């Protein structure tokens, strides 16, 4: 978990590779649907370009389908899901309250987040990495996703980490948490 630009995708792909479990990023899955011009991609595109969350029913159906595939049977790393309390409830309804072992929260201050995302926008041309859309994504995070922090904390399943520093340094902190 973490705001846009906190390093979720960056760290999740390293971690999934290190552990040998699939990295399931809802952002990547949605972008691939947009690129392939699927029905889901056509429905999701405008929400993503505005920096808003794609409607829960679309994303949840996609995640439930993906988690039912064979390679997720021995574990998986979810990146970007759940992103609001309704998604957390849907996941628990489909797979039980214990479906997630641990939520890792990467904490990074807003100025650094904007800098990282603007840099990525320049390098990769992602359409949601423009200043106006980034501001909206940060607001959406505060309003809709941040309440999940208390949810996982109250279930004793939250590890909060400093997401500032080099990518290997942050990765080392994650490994430390998992080893304890
Ligand atoms: P995501 O793909 O999840 O995008 P994100 O929040 O920006 O995080 P991302 O993982 O890409 O970036 P990261 O922090 O790793 O979502 C995109 C959109 O999809 C959403 O806005 C929404 O519309 C939709 N969506 C996705 N999931 C959804 C859901 N569950 N429900 C509804 N809608 C959903 O990295 C950012 C940059 O920082 C990178 O360039 C990276 O290289 C850099 N970086 C990372 N770590 C760094 C470090 N330590 N130091 C310096 N730079 C670093």
mmCIF file with all atom_site columns, C-alpha atoms and ligand atoms in Angstrom:
data_model
loop_
_atom_site.group_PDB
_atom_site.id
_atom_site.type_symbol
_atom_site.label_atom_id
_atom_site.label_alt_id
_atom_site.label_comp_id
_atom_site.label_asym_id
_atom_site.label_entity_id
_atom_site.label_seq_id
_atom_site.pdbx_PDB_ins_code
_atom_site.Cartn_x
_atom_site.Cartn_y
_atom_site.Cartn_z
_atom_site.occupancy
_atom_site.B_iso_or_equiv
_atom_site.pdbx_formal_charge
_atom_site.auth_seq_id
_atom_site.auth_comp_id
_atom_site.auth_asym_id
_atom_site.auth_atom_id
_atom_site.pdbx_PDB_model_num
ATOM   1   C CA  . UNK A 1 1   ? 0.000   0.000   0.000   1.00 0.00 ? 1   UNK A CA  1
ATOM   2   C CA  . UNK A 1 2   ? 0.965   3.608   -0.373  1.00 0.00 ? 2   UNK A CA  1
ATOM   3   C CA  . UNK A 1 3   ? 0.132   6.745   -2.296  1.00 0.00 ? 3   UNK A CA  1
ATOM   4   C CA  . UNK A 1 4   ? 0.865   6.972   -6.027  1.00 0.00 ? 4   UNK A CA  1
ATOM   5   C CA  . UNK A 1 5   ? 4.618   7.141   -6.495  1.00 0.00 ? 5   UNK A CA  1
ATOM   6   C CA  . UNK A 1 6   ? 5.423   5.552   -3.119  1.00 0.00 ? 6   UNK A CA  1
ATOM   7   C CA  . UNK A 1 7   ? 7.155   2.646   -4.847  1.00 0.00 ? 7   UNK A CA  1
ATOM   8   C CA  . UNK A 1 8   ? 4.454   -0.026  -4.734  1.00 0.00 ? 8   UNK A CA  1
ATOM   9   C CA  . UNK A 1 9   ? 4.976   -1.357  -8.238  1.00 0.00 ? 9   UNK A CA  1
ATOM   10  C CA  . UNK A 1 10  ? 8.740   -0.955  -8.005  1.00 0.00 ? 10  UNK A CA  1
ATOM   11  C CA  . UNK A 1 11  ? 9.082   -2.897  -4.764  1.00 0.00 ? 11  UNK A CA  1
ATOM   12  C CA  . UNK A 1 12  ? 6.299   -5.404  -5.445  1.00 0.00 ? 12  UNK A CA  1
ATOM   13  C CA  . UNK A 1 13  ? 7.934   -6.656  -8.615  1.00 0.00 ? 13  UNK A CA  1
ATOM   14  C CA  . UNK A 1 14  ? 11.290  -7.137  -6.826  1.00 0.00 ? 14  UNK A CA  1
ATOM   15  C CA  . UNK A 1 15  ? 9.683   -8.828  -3.871  1.00 0.00 ? 15  UNK A CA  1
ATOM   16  C CA  . UNK A 1 16  ? 7.513   -11.187 -5.905  1.00 0.00 ? 16  UNK A CA  1
ATOM   17  C CA  . UNK A 1 17  ? 10.597  -12.225 -7.904  1.00 0.00 ? 17  UNK A CA  1
ATOM   18  C CA  . UNK A 1 18  ? 12.594  -12.795 -4.715  1.00 0.00 ? 18  UNK A CA  1
ATOM   19  C CA  . UNK A 1 19  ? 9.887   -14.924 -3.090  1.00 0.00 ? 19  UNK A CA  1
ATOM   20  C CA  . UNK A 1 20  ? 8.815   -16.688 -6.277  1.00 0.00 ? 20  UNK A CA  1
ATOM   21  C CA  . UNK A 1 21  ? 5.123   -15.765 -6.216  1.00 0.00 ? 21  UNK A CA  1
ATOM   22  C CA  . UNK A 1 22  ? 3.081   -13.870 -8.840  1.00 0.00 ? 22  UNK A CA  1
ATOM   23  C CA  . UNK A 1 23  ? 3.014   -10.058 -8.703  1.00 0.00 ? 23  UNK A CA  1
ATOM   24  C CA  . UNK A 1 24  ? -0.587  -9.025  -9.292  1.00 0.00 ? 24  UNK A CA  1
ATOM   25  C CA  . UNK A 1 25  ? -0.764  -5.301  -10.026 1.00 0.00 ? 25  UNK A CA  1
ATOM   26  C CA  . UNK A 1 26  ? -4.250  -4.028  -10.749 1.00 0.00 ? 26  UNK A CA  1
ATOM   27  C CA  . UNK A 1 27  ? -2.711  -0.957  -12.415 1.00 0.00 ? 27  UNK A CA  1
ATOM   28  C CA  . UNK A 1 28  ? -0.683  -3.180  -14.797 1.00 0.00 ? 28  UNK A CA  1
ATOM   29  C CA  . UNK A 1 29  ? -3.681  -5.397  -15.516 1.00 0.00 ? 29  UNK A CA  1
ATOM   30  C CA  . UNK A 1 30  ? -5.857  -2.389  -16.296 1.00 0.00 ? 30  UNK A CA  1
ATOM   31  C CA  . UNK A 1 31  ? -3.174  -0.741  -18.479 1.00 0.00 ? 31  UNK A CA  1
ATOM   32  C CA  . UNK A 1 32  ? -2.787  -3.975  -20.412 1.00 0.00 ? 32  UNK A CA  1
ATOM   33  C CA  . UNK A 1 33  ? -6.565  -4.093  -20.983 1.00 0.00 ? 33  UNK A CA  1
ATOM   34  C CA  . UNK A 1 34  ? -6.473  -0.497  -22.220 1.00 0.00 ? 34  UNK A CA  1
ATOM   35  C CA  . UNK A 1 35  ? -3.551  -1.282  -24.560 1.00 0.00 ? 35  UNK A CA  1
ATOM   36  C CA  . UNK A 1 36  ? -5.402  -4.353  -25.932 1.00 0.00 ? 36  UNK A CA  1
ATOM   37  C CA  . UNK A 1 37  ? -8.611  -2.320  -26.313 1.00 0.00 ? 37  UNK A CA  1
ATOM   38  C CA  . UNK A 1 38  ? -10.701 -4.928  -24.445 1.00 0.00 ? 38  UNK A CA  1
ATOM   39  C CA  . UNK A 1 39  ? -14.216 -4.141  -23.191 1.00 0.00 ? 39  UNK A CA  1
ATOM   40  C CA  . UNK A 1 40  ? -12.782 -3.715  -19.662 1.00 0.00 ? 40  UNK A CA  1
ATOM   41  C CA  . UNK A 1 41  ? -10.030 -1.456  -21.001 1.00 0.00 ? 41  UNK A CA  1
ATOM   42  C CA  . UNK A 1 42  ? -12.550 0.728   -22.834 1.00 0.00 ? 42  UNK A CA  1
ATOM   43  C CA  . UNK A 1 43  ? -14.589 1.097   -19.637 1.00 0.00 ? 43  UNK A CA  1
ATOM   44  C CA  . UNK A 1 44  ? -11.538 1.801   -17.445 1.00 0.00 ? 44  UNK A CA  1
ATOM   45  C CA  . UNK A 1 45  ? -9.620  4.221   -19.685 1.00 0.00 ? 45  UNK A CA  1
ATOM   46  C CA  . UNK A 1 46  ? -11.342 7.523   -18.836 1.00 0.00 ? 46  UNK A CA  1
ATOM   47  C CA  . UNK A 1 47  ? -11.190 6.869   -15.084 1.00 0.00 ? 47  UNK A CA  1
ATOM   48  C CA  . UNK A 1 48  ? -7.472  6.098   -15.244 1.00 0.00 ? 48  UNK A CA  1
ATOM   49  C CA  . UNK A 1 49  ? -6.672  9.113   -17.378 1.00 0.00 ? 49  UNK A CA  1
ATOM   50  C CA  . UNK A 1 50  ? -8.471  11.343  -14.843 1.00 0.00 ? 50  UNK A CA  1
ATOM   51  C CA  . UNK A 1 51  ? -6.633  9.702   -11.920 1.00 0.00 ? 51  UNK A CA  1
ATOM   52  C CA  . UNK A 1 52  ? -9.890  8.363   -10.465 1.00 0.00 ? 52  UNK A CA  1
ATOM   53  C CA  . UNK A 1 53  ? -10.445 4.831   -9.254  1.00 0.00 ? 53  UNK A CA  1
ATOM   54  C CA  . UNK A 1 54  ? -11.939 2.475   -11.813 1.00 0.00 ? 54  UNK A CA  1
ATOM   55  C CA  . UNK A 1 55  ? -15.392 1.317   -10.532 1.00 0.00 ? 55  UNK A CA  1
ATOM   56  C CA  . UNK A 1 56  ? -15.126 -1.377  -7.864  1.00 0.00 ? 56  UNK A CA  1
ATOM   57  C CA  . UNK A 1 57  ? -17.223 -3.976  -9.693  1.00 0.00 ? 57  UNK A CA  1
ATOM   58  C CA  . UNK A 1 58  ? -14.907 -3.937  -12.717 1.00 0.00 ? 58  UNK A CA  1
ATOM   59  C CA  . UNK A 1 59  ? -11.677 -4.170  -10.733 1.00 0.00 ? 59  UNK A CA  1
ATOM   60  C CA  . UNK A 1 60  ? -12.965 -6.714  -8.238  1.00 0.00 ? 60  UNK A CA  1
ATOM   61  C CA  . UNK A 1 61  ? -14.211 -9.085  -10.950 1.00 0.00 ? 61  UNK A CA  1
ATOM   62  C CA  . UNK A 1 62  ? -10.783 -8.835  -12.609 1.00 0.00 ? 62  UNK A CA  1
ATOM   63  C CA  . UNK A 1 63  ? -8.953  -9.586  -9.331  1.00 0.00 ? 63  UNK A CA  1
ATOM   64  C CA  . UNK A 1 64  ? -11.192 -12.490 -8.319  1.00 0.00 ? 64  UNK A CA  1
ATOM   65  C CA  . UNK A 1 65  ? -10.688 -14.032 -11.738 1.00 0.00 ? 65  UNK A CA  1
ATOM   66  C CA  . UNK A 1 66  ? -6.899  -13.597 -11.509 1.00 0.00 ? 66  UNK A CA  1
ATOM   67  C CA  . UNK A 1 67  ? -6.630  -15.001 -7.970  1.00 0.00 ? 67  UNK A CA  1
ATOM   68  C CA  . UNK A 1 68  ? -8.505  -18.103 -9.096  1.00 0.00 ? 68  UNK A CA  1
ATOM   69  C CA  . UNK A 1 69  ? -5.757  -19.011 -11.560 1.00 0.00 ? 69  UNK A CA  1
ATOM   70  C CA  . UNK A 1 70  ? -3.390  -21.879 -10.795 1.00 0.00 ? 70  UNK A CA  1
ATOM   71  C CA  . UNK A 1 71  ? -0.210  -19.850 -10.241 1.00 0.00 ? 71  UNK A CA  1
ATOM   72  C CA  . UNK A 1 72  ? -1.836  -17.928 -7.349  1.00 0.00 ? 72  UNK A CA  1
ATOM   73  C CA  . UNK A 1 73  ? -2.589  -21.070 -5.343  1.00 0.00 ? 73  UNK A CA  1
ATOM   74  C CA  . UNK A 1 74  ? 0.661   -21.003 -3.364  1.00 0.00 ? 74  UNK A CA  1
ATOM   75  C CA  . UNK A 1 75  ? 0.608   -17.298 -2.634  1.00 0.00 ? 75  UNK A CA  1
ATOM   76  C CA  . UNK A 1 76  ? 0.565   -13.954 -4.407  1.00 0.00 ? 76  UNK A CA  1
ATOM   77  C CA  . UNK A 1 77  ? 1.549   -10.348 -3.915  1.00 0.00 ? 77  UNK A CA  1
ATOM   78  C CA  . UNK A 1 78  ? -1.267  -7.870  -4.548  1.00 0.00 ? 78  UNK A CA  1
ATOM   79  C CA  . UNK A 1 79  ? -0.152  -4.407  -5.659  1.00 0.00 ? 79  UNK A CA  1
ATOM   80  C CA  . UNK A 1 80  ? -2.752  -1.648  -5.766  1.00 0.00 ? 80  UNK A CA  1
ATOM   81  C CA  . UNK A 1 81  ? -5.654  -3.714  -4.465  1.00 0.00 ? 81  UNK A CA  1
ATOM   82  C CA  . UNK A 1 82  ? -7.672  -3.310  -2.298  1.00 0.00 ? 82  UNK A CA  1
ATOM   83  C CA  . UNK A 1 83  ? -7.792  0.442   -2.784  1.00 0.00 ? 83  UNK A CA  1
ATOM   84  C CA  . UNK A 1 84  ? -10.859 1.274   -0.692  1.00 0.00 ? 84  UNK A CA  1
ATOM   85  C CA  . UNK A 1 85  ? -12.845 -0.405  2.109   1.00 0.00 ? 85  UNK A CA  1
ATOM   86  C CA  . UNK A 1 86  ? -15.443 -1.811  -0.324  1.00 0.00 ? 86  UNK A CA  1
ATOM   87  C CA  . UNK A 1 87  ? -12.682 -3.635  -2.241  1.00 0.00 ? 87  UNK A CA  1
ATOM   88  C CA  . UNK A 1 88  ? -11.256 -5.005  1.029   1.00 0.00 ? 88  UNK A CA  1
ATOM   89  C CA  . UNK A 1 89  ? -14.719 -6.332  1.939   1.00 0.00 ? 89  UNK A CA  1
ATOM   90  C CA  . UNK A 1 90  ? -15.185 -7.870  -1.513  1.00 0.00 ? 90  UNK A CA  1
ATOM   91  C CA  . UNK A 1 91  ? -11.839 -9.656  -1.221  1.00 0.00 ? 91  UNK A CA  1
ATOM   92  C CA  . UNK A 1 92  ? -12.721 -10.994 2.233   1.00 0.00 ? 92  UNK A CA  1
ATOM   93  C CA  . UNK A 1 93  ? -16.180 -12.112 1.011   1.00 0.00 ? 93  UNK A CA  1
ATOM   94  C CA  . UNK A 1 94  ? -14.656 -13.997 -1.913  1.00 0.00 ? 94  UNK A CA  1
ATOM   95  C CA  . UNK A 1 95  ? -11.655 -15.613 -0.202  1.00 0.00 ? 95  UNK A CA  1
ATOM   96  C CA  . UNK A 1 96  ? -12.164 -15.225 3.580   1.00 0.00 ? 96  UNK A CA  1
ATOM   97  C CA  . UNK A 1 97  ? -10.947 -12.719 6.180   1.00 0.00 ? 97  UNK A CA  1
ATOM   98  C CA  . UNK A 1 98  ? -7.462  -14.286 6.285   1.00 0.00 ? 98  UNK A CA  1
ATOM   99  C CA  . UNK A 1 99  ? -6.770  -13.969 2.567   1.00 0.00 ? 99  UNK A CA  1
ATOM   100 C CA  . UNK A 1 100 ? -4.108  -11.302 3.173   1.00 0.00 ? 100 UNK A CA  1
ATOM   101 C CA  . UNK A 1 101 ? -1.313  -12.098 5.596   1.00 0.00 ? 101 UNK A CA  1
ATOM   102 C CA  . UNK A 1 102 ? 0.252   -8.654  5.749   1.00 0.00 ? 102 UNK A CA  1
ATOM   103 C CA  . UNK A 1 103 ? -0.242  -5.177  4.308   1.00 0.00 ? 103 UNK A CA  1
ATOM   104 C CA  . UNK A 1 104 ? 2.982   -3.235  3.748   1.00 0.00 ? 104 UNK A CA  1
ATOM   105 C CA  . UNK A 1 105 ? 2.576   0.542   3.724   1.00 0.00 ? 105 UNK A CA  1
ATOM   106 C CA  . UNK A 1 106 ? 5.266   2.668   2.067   1.00 0.00 ? 106 UNK A CA  1
ATOM   107 C CA  . UNK A 1 107 ? 5.295   6.185   3.523   1.00 0.00 ? 107 UNK A CA  1
ATOM   108 C CA  . UNK A 1 108 ? 6.642   9.039   1.376   1.00 0.00 ? 108 UNK A CA  1
ATOM   109 C CA  . UNK A 1 109 ? 5.986   12.776  1.633   1.00 0.00 ? 109 UNK A CA  1
ATOM   110 C CA  . UNK A 1 110 ? 3.848   14.441  -1.064  1.00 0.00 ? 110 UNK A CA  1
ATOM   111 C CA  . UNK A 1 111 ? 6.617   16.602  -2.599  1.00 0.00 ? 111 UNK A CA  1
ATOM   112 C CA  . UNK A 1 112 ? 8.777   13.552  -3.256  1.00 0.00 ? 112 UNK A CA  1
ATOM   113 C CA  . UNK A 1 113 ? 5.782   11.689  -4.716  1.00 0.00 ? 113 UNK A CA  1
ATOM   114 C CA  . UNK A 1 114 ? 5.076   14.468  -7.208  1.00 0.00 ? 114 UNK A CA  1
ATOM   115 C CA  . UNK A 1 115 ? 8.755   14.664  -8.199  1.00 0.00 ? 115 UNK A CA  1
ATOM   116 C CA  . UNK A 1 116 ? 8.965   10.890  -8.807  1.00 0.00 ? 116 UNK A CA  1
ATOM   117 C CA  . UNK A 1 117 ? 5.779   10.768  -10.862 1.00 0.00 ? 117 UNK A CA  1
ATOM   118 C CA  . UNK A 1 118 ? 6.650   13.814  -12.975 1.00 0.00 ? 118 UNK A CA  1
ATOM   119 C CA  . UNK A 1 119 ? 10.026  12.208  -13.707 1.00 0.00 ? 119 UNK A CA  1
ATOM   120 C CA  . UNK A 1 120 ? 8.320   8.977   -14.750 1.00 0.00 ? 120 UNK A CA  1
ATOM   121 C CA  . UNK A 1 121 ? 5.885   10.994  -16.880 1.00 0.00 ? 121 UNK A CA  1
ATOM   122 C CA  . UNK A 1 122 ? 8.813   12.542  -18.747 1.00 0.00 ? 122 UNK A CA  1
ATOM   123 C CA  . UNK A 1 123 ? 10.618  9.218   -19.146 1.00 0.00 ? 123 UNK A CA  1
ATOM   124 C CA  . UNK A 1 124 ? 7.731   6.882   -19.933 1.00 0.00 ? 124 UNK A CA  1
ATOM   125 C CA  . UNK A 1 125 ? 4.920   9.152   -21.098 1.00 0.00 ? 125 UNK A CA  1
ATOM   126 C CA  . UNK A 1 126 ? 2.280   7.595   -18.844 1.00 0.00 ? 126 UNK A CA  1
ATOM   127 C CA  . UNK A 1 127 ? -0.860  9.654   -19.451 1.00 0.00 ? 127 UNK A CA  1
ATOM   128 C CA  . UNK A 1 128 ? -1.755  9.839   -15.740 1.00 0.00 ? 128 UNK A CA  1
ATOM   129 C CA  . UNK A 1 129 ? 1.670   11.208  -14.735 1.00 0.00 ? 129 UNK A CA  1
ATOM   130 C CA  . UNK A 1 130 ? 0.839   14.870  -15.418 1.00 0.00 ? 130 UNK A CA  1
ATOM   131 C CA  . UNK A 1 131 ? 0.775   17.404  -12.572 1.00 0.00 ? 131 UNK A CA  1
ATOM   132 C CA  . UNK A 1 132 ? -3.001  17.904  -12.596 1.00 0.00 ? 132 UNK A CA  1
ATOM   133 C CA  . UNK A 1 133 ? -3.789  14.177  -12.665 1.00 0.00 ? 133 UNK A CA  1
ATOM   134 C CA  . UNK A 1 134 ? -1.121  13.424  -10.039 1.00 0.00 ? 134 UNK A CA  1
ATOM   135 C CA  . UNK A 1 135 ? -2.784  15.951  -7.666  1.00 0.00 ? 135 UNK A CA  1
ATOM   136 C CA  . UNK A 1 136 ? -6.109  14.202  -8.180  1.00 0.00 ? 136 UNK A CA  1
ATOM   137 C CA  . UNK A 1 137 ? -4.552  10.741  -7.615  1.00 0.00 ? 137 UNK A CA  1
ATOM   138 C CA  . UNK A 1 138 ? -3.063  11.980  -4.334  1.00 0.00 ? 138 UNK A CA  1
ATOM   139 C CA  . UNK A 1 139 ? -6.444  13.399  -3.243  1.00 0.00 ? 139 UNK A CA  1
ATOM   140 C CA  . UNK A 1 140 ? -8.194  10.148  -4.201  1.00 0.00 ? 140 UNK A CA  1
ATOM   141 C CA  . UNK A 1 141 ? -5.612  8.226   -2.173  1.00 0.00 ? 141 UNK A CA  1
ATOM   142 C CA  . UNK A 1 142 ? -6.190  10.384  0.937   1.00 0.00 ? 142 UNK A CA  1
ATOM   143 C CA  . UNK A 1 143 ? -9.938  10.188  0.636   1.00 0.00 ? 143 UNK A CA  1
ATOM   144 C CA  . UNK A 1 144 ? -10.514 6.585   -0.430  1.00 0.00 ? 144 UNK A CA  1
ATOM   145 C CA  . UNK A 1 145 ? -7.414  4.462   0.177   1.00 0.00 ? 145 UNK A CA  1
ATOM   146 C CA  . UNK A 1 146 ? -5.853  5.933   3.351   1.00 0.00 ? 146 UNK A CA  1
ATOM   147 C CA  . UNK A 1 147 ? -8.797  4.722   5.527   1.00 0.00 ? 147 UNK A CA  1
ATOM   148 C CA  . UNK A 1 148 ? -7.612  1.170   4.789   1.00 0.00 ? 148 UNK A CA  1
ATOM   149 C CA  . UNK A 1 149 ? -4.490  1.836   6.851   1.00 0.00 ? 149 UNK A CA  1
ATOM   150 C CA  . UNK A 1 150 ? -6.588  1.881   10.038  1.00 0.00 ? 150 UNK A CA  1
ATOM   151 C CA  . UNK A 1 151 ? -8.460  -1.220  8.836   1.00 0.00 ? 151 UNK A CA  1
ATOM   152 C CA  . UNK A 1 152 ? -5.279  -3.322  8.510   1.00 0.00 ? 152 UNK A CA  1
ATOM   153 C CA  . UNK A 1 153 ? -3.777  -1.805  11.652  1.00 0.00 ? 153 UNK A CA  1
ATOM   154 C CA  . UNK A 1 154 ? -6.836  -2.794  13.700  1.00 0.00 ? 154 UNK A CA  1
ATOM   155 C CA  . UNK A 1 155 ? -6.504  -6.348  12.346  1.00 0.00 ? 155 UNK A CA  1
ATOM   156 C CA  . UNK A 1 156 ? -2.805  -6.419  13.392  1.00 0.00 ? 156 UNK A CA  1
ATOM   157 C CA  . UNK A 1 157 ? -1.755  -6.842  9.760   1.00 0.00 ? 157 UNK A CA  1
ATOM   158 C CA  . UNK A 1 158 ? -0.004  -3.593  8.944   1.00 0.00 ? 158 UNK A CA  1
ATOM   159 C CA  . UNK A 1 159 ? 3.721   -2.933  8.550   1.00 0.00 ? 159 UNK A CA  1
ATOM   160 C CA  . UNK A 1 160 ? 4.543   0.751   7.916   1.00 0.00 ? 160 UNK A CA  1
ATOM   161 C CA  . UNK A 1 161 ? 7.902   1.554   6.372   1.00 0.00 ? 161 UNK A CA  1
ATOM   162 C CA  . UNK A 1 162 ? 9.833   4.645   5.377   1.00 0.00 ? 162 UNK A CA  1
ATOM   163 C CA  . UNK A 1 163 ? 9.654   4.669   1.561   1.00 0.00 ? 163 UNK A CA  1
ATOM   164 C CA  . UNK A 1 164 ? 12.346  7.342   1.187   1.00 0.00 ? 164 UNK A CA  1
ATOM   165 C CA  . UNK A 1 165 ? 15.841  6.410   0.103   1.00 0.00 ? 165 UNK A CA  1
ATOM   166 C CA  . UNK A 1 166 ? 17.237  4.302   -2.691  1.00 0.00 ? 166 UNK A CA  1
ATOM   167 C CA  . UNK A 1 167 ? 15.198  1.449   -4.181  1.00 0.00 ? 167 UNK A CA  1
ATOM   168 C CA  . UNK A 1 168 ? 17.555  -1.221  -2.677  1.00 0.00 ? 168 UNK A CA  1
ATOM   169 C CA  . UNK A 1 169 ? 17.401  0.490   0.737   1.00 0.00 ? 169 UNK A CA  1
ATOM   170 C CA  . UNK A 1 170 ? 13.609  0.413   0.764   1.00 0.00 ? 170 UNK A CA  1
ATOM   171 C CA  . UNK A 1 171 ? 13.670  -3.196  -0.432  1.00 0.00 ? 171 UNK A CA  1
ATOM   172 C CA  . UNK A 1 172 ? 15.994  -4.070  2.475   1.00 0.00 ? 172 UNK A CA  1
ATOM   173 C CA  . UNK A 1 173 ? 13.487  -2.578  4.932   1.00 0.00 ? 173 UNK A CA  1
ATOM   174 C CA  . UNK A 1 174 ? 10.713  -4.726  3.463   1.00 0.00 ? 174 UNK A CA  1
ATOM   175 C CA  . UNK A 1 175 ? 12.821  -7.872  3.754   1.00 0.00 ? 175 UNK A CA  1
ATOM   176 C CA  . UNK A 1 176 ? 13.605  -6.993  7.391   1.00 0.00 ? 176 UNK A CA  1
ATOM   177 C CA  . UNK A 1 177 ? 9.912   -6.704  8.202   1.00 0.00 ? 177 UNK A CA  1
ATOM   178 C CA  . UNK A 1 178 ? 9.131   -10.013 6.524   1.00 0.00 ? 178 UNK A CA  1
ATOM   179 C CA  . UNK A 1 179 ? 11.946  -11.745 8.389   1.00 0.00 ? 179 UNK A CA  1
ATOM   180 C CA  . UNK A 1 180 ? 10.606  -10.738 11.825  1.00 0.00 ? 180 UNK A CA  1
HETATM 181 P P1  . LIG B 2 .   ? -1.139  2.071   -10.239 1.00 0.00 ? 1   LIG B P1  1
HETATM 182 O O1  . LIG B 2 .   ? -0.575  1.370   -11.414 1.00 0.00 ? 1   LIG B O1  1
HETATM 183 O O2  . LIG B 2 .   ? -1.296  1.283   -8.983  1.00 0.00 ? 1   LIG B O2  1
HETATM 184 O O3  . LIG B 2 .   ? -0.237  3.369   -10.073 1.00 0.00 ? 1   LIG B O3  1
HETATM 185 P P2  . LIG B 2 .   ? 0.453   4.141   -8.858  1.00 0.00 ? 1   LIG B P2  1
HETATM 186 O O4  . LIG B 2 .   ? -0.430  4.242   -7.659  1.00 0.00 ? 1   LIG B O4  1
HETATM 187 O O5  . LIG B 2 .   ? 0.946   5.398   -9.405  1.00 0.00 ? 1   LIG B O5  1
HETATM 188 O O6  . LIG B 2 .   ? 1.680   3.306   -8.384  1.00 0.00 ? 1   LIG B O6  1
HETATM 189 P P3  . LIG B 2 .   ? 2.873   2.663   -9.188  1.00 0.00 ? 1   LIG B P3  1
HETATM 190 O O7  . LIG B 2 .   ? 2.985   1.323   -8.573  1.00 0.00 ? 1   LIG B O7  1
HETATM 191 O O8  . LIG B 2 .   ? 2.728   2.690   -10.636 1.00 0.00 ? 1   LIG B O8  1
HETATM 192 O O9  . LIG B 2 .   ? 4.116   3.564   -8.936  1.00 0.00 ? 1   LIG B O9  1
HETATM 193 P P4  . LIG B 2 .   ? 5.341   3.380   -7.958  1.00 0.00 ? 1   LIG B P4  1
HETATM 194 O O10 . LIG B 2 .   ? 4.803   3.892   -6.691  1.00 0.00 ? 1   LIG B O10 1
HETATM 195 O O11 . LIG B 2 .   ? 5.958   2.018   -7.918  1.00 0.00 ? 1   LIG B O11 1
HETATM 196 O O12 . LIG B 2 .   ? -2.584  2.677   -10.590 1.00 0.00 ? 1   LIG B O12 1
HETATM 197 C C1  . LIG B 2 .   ? -2.836  3.447   -11.759 1.00 0.00 ? 1   LIG B C1  1
HETATM 198 C C2  . LIG B 2 .   ? -4.342  3.694   -11.926 1.00 0.00 ? 1   LIG B C2  1
HETATM 199 O O13 . LIG B 2 .   ? -5.043  2.431   -12.129 1.00 0.00 ? 1   LIG B O13 1
HETATM 200 C C3  . LIG B 2 .   ? -5.081  4.312   -10.734 1.00 0.00 ? 1   LIG B C3  1
HETATM 201 O O14 . LIG B 2 .   ? -4.969  5.727   -10.724 1.00 0.00 ? 1   LIG B O14 1
HETATM 202 C C4  . LIG B 2 .   ? -6.531  3.839   -10.990 1.00 0.00 ? 1   LIG B C4  1
HETATM 203 O O15 . LIG B 2 .   ? -7.172  4.612   -11.972 1.00 0.00 ? 1   LIG B O15 1
HETATM 204 C C5  . LIG B 2 .   ? -6.346  2.441   -11.530 1.00 0.00 ? 1   LIG B C5  1
HETATM 205 N N1  . LIG B 2 .   ? -6.401  1.396   -10.481 1.00 0.00 ? 1   LIG B N1  1
HETATM 206 C C6  . LIG B 2 .   ? -5.377  0.587   -10.095 1.00 0.00 ? 1   LIG B C6  1
HETATM 207 N N2  . LIG B 2 .   ? -5.775  -0.240  -9.112  1.00 0.00 ? 1   LIG B N2  1
HETATM 208 C C7  . LIG B 2 .   ? -7.085  0.058   -8.861  1.00 0.00 ? 1   LIG B C7  1
HETATM 209 C C8  . LIG B 2 .   ? -8.052  -0.439  -7.941  1.00 0.00 ? 1   LIG B C8  1
HETATM 210 N N3  . LIG B 2 .   ? -7.752  -1.409  -7.052  1.00 0.00 ? 1   LIG B N3  1
HETATM 211 N N4  . LIG B 2 .   ? -9.287  0.106   -7.942  1.00 0.00 ? 1   LIG B N4  1
HETATM 212 C C9  . LIG B 2 .   ? -9.616  1.069   -8.808  1.00 0.00 ? 1   LIG B C9  1
HETATM 213 N N5  . LIG B 2 .   ? -8.750  1.584   -9.707  1.00 0.00 ? 1   LIG B N5  1
HETATM 214 C C10 . LIG B 2 .   ? -7.494  1.094   -9.737  1.00 0.00 ? 1   LIG B C10 1
HETATM 215 O O16 . LIG B 2 .   ? 6.519   4.238   -8.605  1.00 0.00 ? 1   LIG B O16 1
HETATM 216 C C11 . LIG B 2 .   ? 6.378   5.527   -9.112  1.00 0.00 ? 1   LIG B C11 1
HETATM 217 C C12 . LIG B 2 .   ? 7.718   6.060   -9.638  1.00 0.00 ? 1   LIG B C12 1
HETATM 218 O O17 . LIG B 2 .   ? 8.624   6.284   -8.557  1.00 0.00 ? 1   LIG B O17 1
HETATM 219 C C13 . LIG B 2 .   ? 8.456   5.128   -10.610 1.00 0.00 ? 1   LIG B C13 1
HETATM 220 O O18 . LIG B 2 .   ? 8.927   5.885   -11.696 1.00 0.00 ? 1   LIG B O18 1
HETATM 221 C C14 . LIG B 2 .   ? 9.610   4.575   -9.802  1.00 0.00 ? 1   LIG B C14 1
HETATM 222 O O19 . LIG B 2 .   ? 10.755  4.302   -10.590 1.00 0.00 ? 1   LIG B O19 1
HETATM 223 C C15 . LIG B 2 .   ? 9.905   5.700   -8.834  1.00 0.00 ? 1   LIG B C15 1
HETATM 224 N N6  . LIG B 2 .   ? 10.449  5.195   -7.565  1.00 0.00 ? 1   LIG B N6  1
HETATM 225 C C16 . LIG B 2 .   ? 10.010  4.120   -6.883  1.00 0.00 ? 1   LIG B C16 1
HETATM 226 N N7  . LIG B 2 .   ? 10.740  3.948   -5.754  1.00 0.00 ? 1   LIG B N7  1
HETATM 227 C C17 . LIG B 2 .   ? 11.655  4.965   -5.720  1.00 0.00 ? 1   LIG B C17 1
HETATM 228 C C18 . LIG B 2 .   ? 12.684  5.355   -4.794  1.00 0.00 ? 1   LIG B C18 1
HETATM 229 N N8  . LIG B 2 .   ? 12.932  4.659   -3.677  1.00 0.00 ? 1   LIG B N8  1
HETATM 230 N N9  . LIG B 2 .   ? 13.403  6.471   -5.082  1.00 0.00 ? 1   LIG B N9  1
HETATM 231 C C19 . LIG B 2 .   ? 13.160  7.183   -6.212  1.00 0.00 ? 1   LIG B C19 1
HETATM 232 N N10 . LIG B 2 .   ? 12.207  6.868   -7.125  1.00 0.00 ? 1   LIG B N10 1
HETATM 233 C C20 . LIG B 2 .   ? 11.453  5.762   -6.880  1.00 0.00 ? 1   LIG B C20 1
#
